Tab-separated table of C-alpha atoms in Angstrom:
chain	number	residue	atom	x	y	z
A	1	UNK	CA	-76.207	-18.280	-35.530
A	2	UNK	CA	-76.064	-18.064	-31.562
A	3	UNK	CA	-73.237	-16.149	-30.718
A	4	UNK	CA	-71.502	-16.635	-27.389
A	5	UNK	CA	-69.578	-13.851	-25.248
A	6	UNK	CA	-67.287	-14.935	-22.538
A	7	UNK	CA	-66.358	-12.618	-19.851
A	8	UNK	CA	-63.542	-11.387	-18.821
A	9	UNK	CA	-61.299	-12.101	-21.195
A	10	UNK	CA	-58.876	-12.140	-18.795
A	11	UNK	CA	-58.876	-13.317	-15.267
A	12	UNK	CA	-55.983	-13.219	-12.964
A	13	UNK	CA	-56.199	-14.528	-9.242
A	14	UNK	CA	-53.796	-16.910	-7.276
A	15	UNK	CA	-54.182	-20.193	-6.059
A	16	UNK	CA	-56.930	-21.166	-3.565
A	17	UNK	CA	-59.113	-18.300	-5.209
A	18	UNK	CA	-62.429	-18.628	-6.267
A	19	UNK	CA	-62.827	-18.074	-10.042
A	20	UNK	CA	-66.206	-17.104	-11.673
A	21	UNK	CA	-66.454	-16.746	-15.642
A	22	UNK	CA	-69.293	-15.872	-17.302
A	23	UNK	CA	-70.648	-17.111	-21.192
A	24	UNK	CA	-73.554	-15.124	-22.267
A	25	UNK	CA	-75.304	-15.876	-25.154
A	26	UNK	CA	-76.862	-13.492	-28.360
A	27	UNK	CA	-80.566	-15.713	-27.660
A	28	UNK	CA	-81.510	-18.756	-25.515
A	29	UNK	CA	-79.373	-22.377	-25.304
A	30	UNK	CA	-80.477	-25.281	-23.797
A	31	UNK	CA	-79.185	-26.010	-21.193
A	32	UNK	CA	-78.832	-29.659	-22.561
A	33	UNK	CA	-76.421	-28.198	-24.660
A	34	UNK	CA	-73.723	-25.805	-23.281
A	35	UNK	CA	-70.831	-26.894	-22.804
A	36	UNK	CA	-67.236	-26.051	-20.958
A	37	UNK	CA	-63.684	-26.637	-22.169
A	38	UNK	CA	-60.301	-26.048	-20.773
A	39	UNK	CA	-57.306	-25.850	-22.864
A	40	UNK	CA	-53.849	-25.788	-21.826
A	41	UNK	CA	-50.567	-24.256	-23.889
A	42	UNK	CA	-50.391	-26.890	-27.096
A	43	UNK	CA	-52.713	-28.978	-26.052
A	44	UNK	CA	-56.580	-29.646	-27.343
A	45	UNK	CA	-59.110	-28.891	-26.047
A	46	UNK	CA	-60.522	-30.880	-22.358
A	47	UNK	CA	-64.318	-31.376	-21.723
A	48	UNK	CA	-64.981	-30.180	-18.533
A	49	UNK	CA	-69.360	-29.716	-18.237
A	50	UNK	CA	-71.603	-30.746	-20.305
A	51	UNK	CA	-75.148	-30.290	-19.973
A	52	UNK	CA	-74.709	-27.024	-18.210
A	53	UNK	CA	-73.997	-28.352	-15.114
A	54	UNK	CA	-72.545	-32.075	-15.310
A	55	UNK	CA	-69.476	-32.978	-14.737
A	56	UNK	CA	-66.996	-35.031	-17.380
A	57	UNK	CA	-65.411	-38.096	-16.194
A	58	UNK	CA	-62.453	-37.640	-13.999
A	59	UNK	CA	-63.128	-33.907	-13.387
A	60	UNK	CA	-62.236	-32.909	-9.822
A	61	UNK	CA	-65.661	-31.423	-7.913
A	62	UNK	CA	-63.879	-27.907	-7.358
A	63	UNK	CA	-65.180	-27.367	-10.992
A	64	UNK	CA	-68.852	-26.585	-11.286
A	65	UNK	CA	-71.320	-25.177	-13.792
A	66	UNK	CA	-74.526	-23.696	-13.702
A	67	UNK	CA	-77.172	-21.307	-15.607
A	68	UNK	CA	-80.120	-21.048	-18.163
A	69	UNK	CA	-81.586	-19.590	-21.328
A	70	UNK	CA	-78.943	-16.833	-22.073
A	71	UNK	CA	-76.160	-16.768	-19.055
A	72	UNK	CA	-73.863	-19.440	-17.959
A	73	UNK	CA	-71.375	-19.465	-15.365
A	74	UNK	CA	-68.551	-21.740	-14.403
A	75	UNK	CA	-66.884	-21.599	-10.570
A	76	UNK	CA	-63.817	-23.501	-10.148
A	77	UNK	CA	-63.772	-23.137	-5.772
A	78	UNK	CA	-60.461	-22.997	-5.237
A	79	UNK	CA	-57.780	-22.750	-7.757
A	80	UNK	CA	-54.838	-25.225	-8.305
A	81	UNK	CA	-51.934	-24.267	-9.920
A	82	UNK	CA	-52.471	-26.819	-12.792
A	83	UNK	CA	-56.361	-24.752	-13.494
A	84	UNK	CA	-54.685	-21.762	-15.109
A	85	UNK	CA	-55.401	-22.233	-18.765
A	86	UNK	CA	-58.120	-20.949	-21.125
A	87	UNK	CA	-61.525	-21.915	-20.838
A	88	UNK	CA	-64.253	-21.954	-23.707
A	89	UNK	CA	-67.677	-22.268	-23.866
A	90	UNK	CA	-69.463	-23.545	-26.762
A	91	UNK	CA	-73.472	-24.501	-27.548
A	92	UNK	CA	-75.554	-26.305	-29.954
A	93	UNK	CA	-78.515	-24.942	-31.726
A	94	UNK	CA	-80.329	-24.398	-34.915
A	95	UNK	CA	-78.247	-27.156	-36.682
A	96	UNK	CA	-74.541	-25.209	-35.693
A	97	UNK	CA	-72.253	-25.187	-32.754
A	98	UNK	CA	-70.287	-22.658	-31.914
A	99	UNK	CA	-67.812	-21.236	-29.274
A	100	UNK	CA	-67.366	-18.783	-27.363
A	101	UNK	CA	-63.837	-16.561	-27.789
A	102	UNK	CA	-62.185	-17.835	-23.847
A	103	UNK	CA	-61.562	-16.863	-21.165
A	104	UNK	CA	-57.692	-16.536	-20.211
A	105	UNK	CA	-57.439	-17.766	-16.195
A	106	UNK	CA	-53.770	-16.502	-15.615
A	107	UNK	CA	-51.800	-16.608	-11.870
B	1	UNK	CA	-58.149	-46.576	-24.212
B	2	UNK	CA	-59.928	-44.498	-27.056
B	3	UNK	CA	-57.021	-42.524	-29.359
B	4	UNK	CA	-57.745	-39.955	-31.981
B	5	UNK	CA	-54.444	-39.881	-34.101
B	6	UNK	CA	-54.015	-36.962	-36.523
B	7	UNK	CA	-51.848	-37.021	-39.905
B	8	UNK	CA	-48.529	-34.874	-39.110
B	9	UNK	CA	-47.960	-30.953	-39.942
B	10	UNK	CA	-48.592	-29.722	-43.658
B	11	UNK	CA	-47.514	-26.381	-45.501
B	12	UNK	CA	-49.380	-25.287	-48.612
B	13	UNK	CA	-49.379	-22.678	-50.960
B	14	UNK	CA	-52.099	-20.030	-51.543
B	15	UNK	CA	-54.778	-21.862	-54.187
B	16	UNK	CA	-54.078	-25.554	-53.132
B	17	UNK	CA	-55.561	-28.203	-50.782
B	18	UNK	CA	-54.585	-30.451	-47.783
B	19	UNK	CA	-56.267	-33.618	-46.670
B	20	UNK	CA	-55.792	-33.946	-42.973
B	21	UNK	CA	-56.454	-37.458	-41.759
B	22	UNK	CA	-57.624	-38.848	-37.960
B	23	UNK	CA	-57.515	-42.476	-37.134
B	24	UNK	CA	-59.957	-43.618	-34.312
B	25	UNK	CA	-59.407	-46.770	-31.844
B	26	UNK	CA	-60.384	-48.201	-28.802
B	27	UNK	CA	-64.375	-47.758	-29.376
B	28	UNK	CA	-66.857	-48.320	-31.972
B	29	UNK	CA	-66.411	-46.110	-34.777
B	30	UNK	CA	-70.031	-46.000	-36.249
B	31	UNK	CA	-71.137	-45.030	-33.252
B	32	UNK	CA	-70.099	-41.383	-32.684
B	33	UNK	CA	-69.854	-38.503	-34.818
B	34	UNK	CA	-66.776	-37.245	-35.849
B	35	UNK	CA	-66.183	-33.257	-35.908
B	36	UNK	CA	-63.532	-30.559	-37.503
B	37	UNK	CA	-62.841	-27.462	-35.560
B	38	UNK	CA	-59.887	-25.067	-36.318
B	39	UNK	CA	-57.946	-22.697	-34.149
B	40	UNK	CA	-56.072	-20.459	-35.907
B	41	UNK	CA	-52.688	-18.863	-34.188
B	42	UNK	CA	-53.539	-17.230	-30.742
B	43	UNK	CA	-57.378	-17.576	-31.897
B	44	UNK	CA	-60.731	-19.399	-30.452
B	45	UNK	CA	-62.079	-22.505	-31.602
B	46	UNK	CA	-64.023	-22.334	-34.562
B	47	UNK	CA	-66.386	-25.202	-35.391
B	48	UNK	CA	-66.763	-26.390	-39.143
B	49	UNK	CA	-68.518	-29.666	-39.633
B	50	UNK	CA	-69.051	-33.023	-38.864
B	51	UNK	CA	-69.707	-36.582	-40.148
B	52	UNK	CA	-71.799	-39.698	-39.476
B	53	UNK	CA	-69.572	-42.654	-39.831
B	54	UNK	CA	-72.431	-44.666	-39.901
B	55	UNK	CA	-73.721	-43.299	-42.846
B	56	UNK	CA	-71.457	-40.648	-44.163
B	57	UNK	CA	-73.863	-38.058	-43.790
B	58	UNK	CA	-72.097	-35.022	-43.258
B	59	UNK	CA	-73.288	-31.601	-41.959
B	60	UNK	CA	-71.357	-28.173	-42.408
B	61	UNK	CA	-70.920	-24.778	-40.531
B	62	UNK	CA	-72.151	-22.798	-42.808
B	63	UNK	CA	-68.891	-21.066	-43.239
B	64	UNK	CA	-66.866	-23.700	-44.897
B	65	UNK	CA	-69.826	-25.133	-47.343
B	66	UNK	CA	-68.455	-25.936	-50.822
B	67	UNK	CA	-65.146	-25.696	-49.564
B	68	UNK	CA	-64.529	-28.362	-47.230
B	69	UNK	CA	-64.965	-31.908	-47.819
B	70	UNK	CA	-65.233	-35.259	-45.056
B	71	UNK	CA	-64.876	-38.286	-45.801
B	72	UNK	CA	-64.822	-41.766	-43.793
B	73	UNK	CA	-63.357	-45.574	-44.449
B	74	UNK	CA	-64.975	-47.692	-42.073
B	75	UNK	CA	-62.699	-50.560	-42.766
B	76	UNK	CA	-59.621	-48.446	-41.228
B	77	UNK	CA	-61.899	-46.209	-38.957
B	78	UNK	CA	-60.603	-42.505	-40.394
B	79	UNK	CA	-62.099	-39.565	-40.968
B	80	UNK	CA	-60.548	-37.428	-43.712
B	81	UNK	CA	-60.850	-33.462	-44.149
B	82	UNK	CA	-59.890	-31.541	-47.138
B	83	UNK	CA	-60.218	-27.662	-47.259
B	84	UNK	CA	-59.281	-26.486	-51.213
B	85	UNK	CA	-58.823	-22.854	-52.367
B	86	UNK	CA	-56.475	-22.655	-49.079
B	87	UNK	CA	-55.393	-18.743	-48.263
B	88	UNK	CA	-53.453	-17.697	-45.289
B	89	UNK	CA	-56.065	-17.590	-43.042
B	90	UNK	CA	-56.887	-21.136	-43.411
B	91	UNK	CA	-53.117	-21.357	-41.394
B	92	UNK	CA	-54.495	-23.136	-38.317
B	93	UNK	CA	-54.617	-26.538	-36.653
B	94	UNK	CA	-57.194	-28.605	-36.983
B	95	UNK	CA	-58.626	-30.726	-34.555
B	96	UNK	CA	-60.937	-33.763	-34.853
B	97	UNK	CA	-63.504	-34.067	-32.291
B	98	UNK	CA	-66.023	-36.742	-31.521
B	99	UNK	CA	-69.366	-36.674	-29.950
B	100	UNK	CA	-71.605	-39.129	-28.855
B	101	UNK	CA	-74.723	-38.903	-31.263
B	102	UNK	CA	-77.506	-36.800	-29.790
B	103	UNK	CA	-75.550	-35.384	-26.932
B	104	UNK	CA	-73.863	-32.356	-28.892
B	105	UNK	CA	-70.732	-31.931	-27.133
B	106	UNK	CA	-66.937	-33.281	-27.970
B	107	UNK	CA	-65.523	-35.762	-25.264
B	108	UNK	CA	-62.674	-36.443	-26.948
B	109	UNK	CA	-60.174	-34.808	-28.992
B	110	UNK	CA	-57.393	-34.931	-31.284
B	111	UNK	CA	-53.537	-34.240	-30.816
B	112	UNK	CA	-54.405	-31.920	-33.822
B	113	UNK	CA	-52.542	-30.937	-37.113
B	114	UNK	CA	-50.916	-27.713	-37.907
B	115	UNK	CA	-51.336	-26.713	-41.033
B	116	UNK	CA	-49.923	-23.403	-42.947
B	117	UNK	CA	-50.390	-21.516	-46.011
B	118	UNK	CA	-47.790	-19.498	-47.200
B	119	UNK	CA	-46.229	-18.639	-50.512
């Protein structure tokens, strides 16, 4: 099983920051197949990049992704208030998917 | 607009089962697959299967084989889950996900369902 490892676990910046997390994984993904995810307080889970590097429908442009084989980044340019949440990660390969722990993006 | 509508809270005891239901609408049914992943309190996501509405095929994390079931009725376009031999750290909610087949990623989601064991 490909395990993924976000980091840091916890981020704290303001507003208008740039935020950088990082999802590493234990052997190479495809980029085809990595995927982003922002979750807010009681809410599920929001696809945010898929594909590594594409953008979901209705997903401003200040959120980008990027990376290959083992390490993954995503760059939100300049934070909003309404981006602080918790942000997984999560693959496909060898027949399983599975997710990274988060990373918490707190003001 | 595409909905995913879950079946409302459950509490179990230690030993039993639940059956935790999700209703799709407003796209075509057989053509996405339909996941299960859990997040237990404060936790990550944790993936544990999917199934083919087309066909029924279903396909488990290896984790949960044997113990967790899916099911589909096309005619009403719901998935159904059942975990048995439930223990407290089953208390989580689950979420149904789908995914467009092939493309291995969930672009929709759930409301979810909480669901707790406790004696």
């Amino acid at each position: 099983e490909i395990v993924l490892t976000q980091s840091p676990g916890t981020l704290s910046l303001s507003p208008g920051e740039r935020a950088t997390l990082s999802c590493r994984a234990s052997q190479s993904v495809s980029s085809s197949y990595l995927t982003w995810y922002q979750q807010k307080p009681d809410q599920a889970p929001r696809l945010l990049i898929y594909g590594a590097s594409s953008r979901a429908i209705g997903i401003p442009d200040r959120f980008s992704g990027s990376g290959s084989g083992t390490d993954f980044t995503l760059t939100i340019s300049r934070l909003e208030p309404e981006d602080f949440a918790v942000y997984y990660c999560q693959q496909y390969g060898s027949s399983q998917y599975t997710f990274g722990q988060g990373t918490k993006l707190e003001i | 607009q595409v909905q995913l509508v879950q079946s409302g809270a459950e509490v179990k005891k230690p030993g039993a089962s639940v059956k935790v239901s999700c209703k799709a609408s407003g796209y075509t049914f057989t053509s996405y697959f339909m996941h299960w992943v859990r997040q237990a309190p404060g936790q990550g996501l944790e993936w544990m299967g999917r199934i083919n509405p087309s066909d029924a095929h279903i396909h488990h994390a290896q984790k949960f084989q044997g113990r967790v079931t899916m099911t589909r009725d096309t005619s009403t376009s719901t998935v159904y889950m059942e975990v048995s031999s439930l223990t407290s750290e089953d208390t989580a909610v689950y979420y149904c996900a789908r995914e467009l087949e092939g493309t291995c990623y969930f672009d929709f989601w759930g409301q979810g369902t909480l669901v707790t064991v406790s004696s």
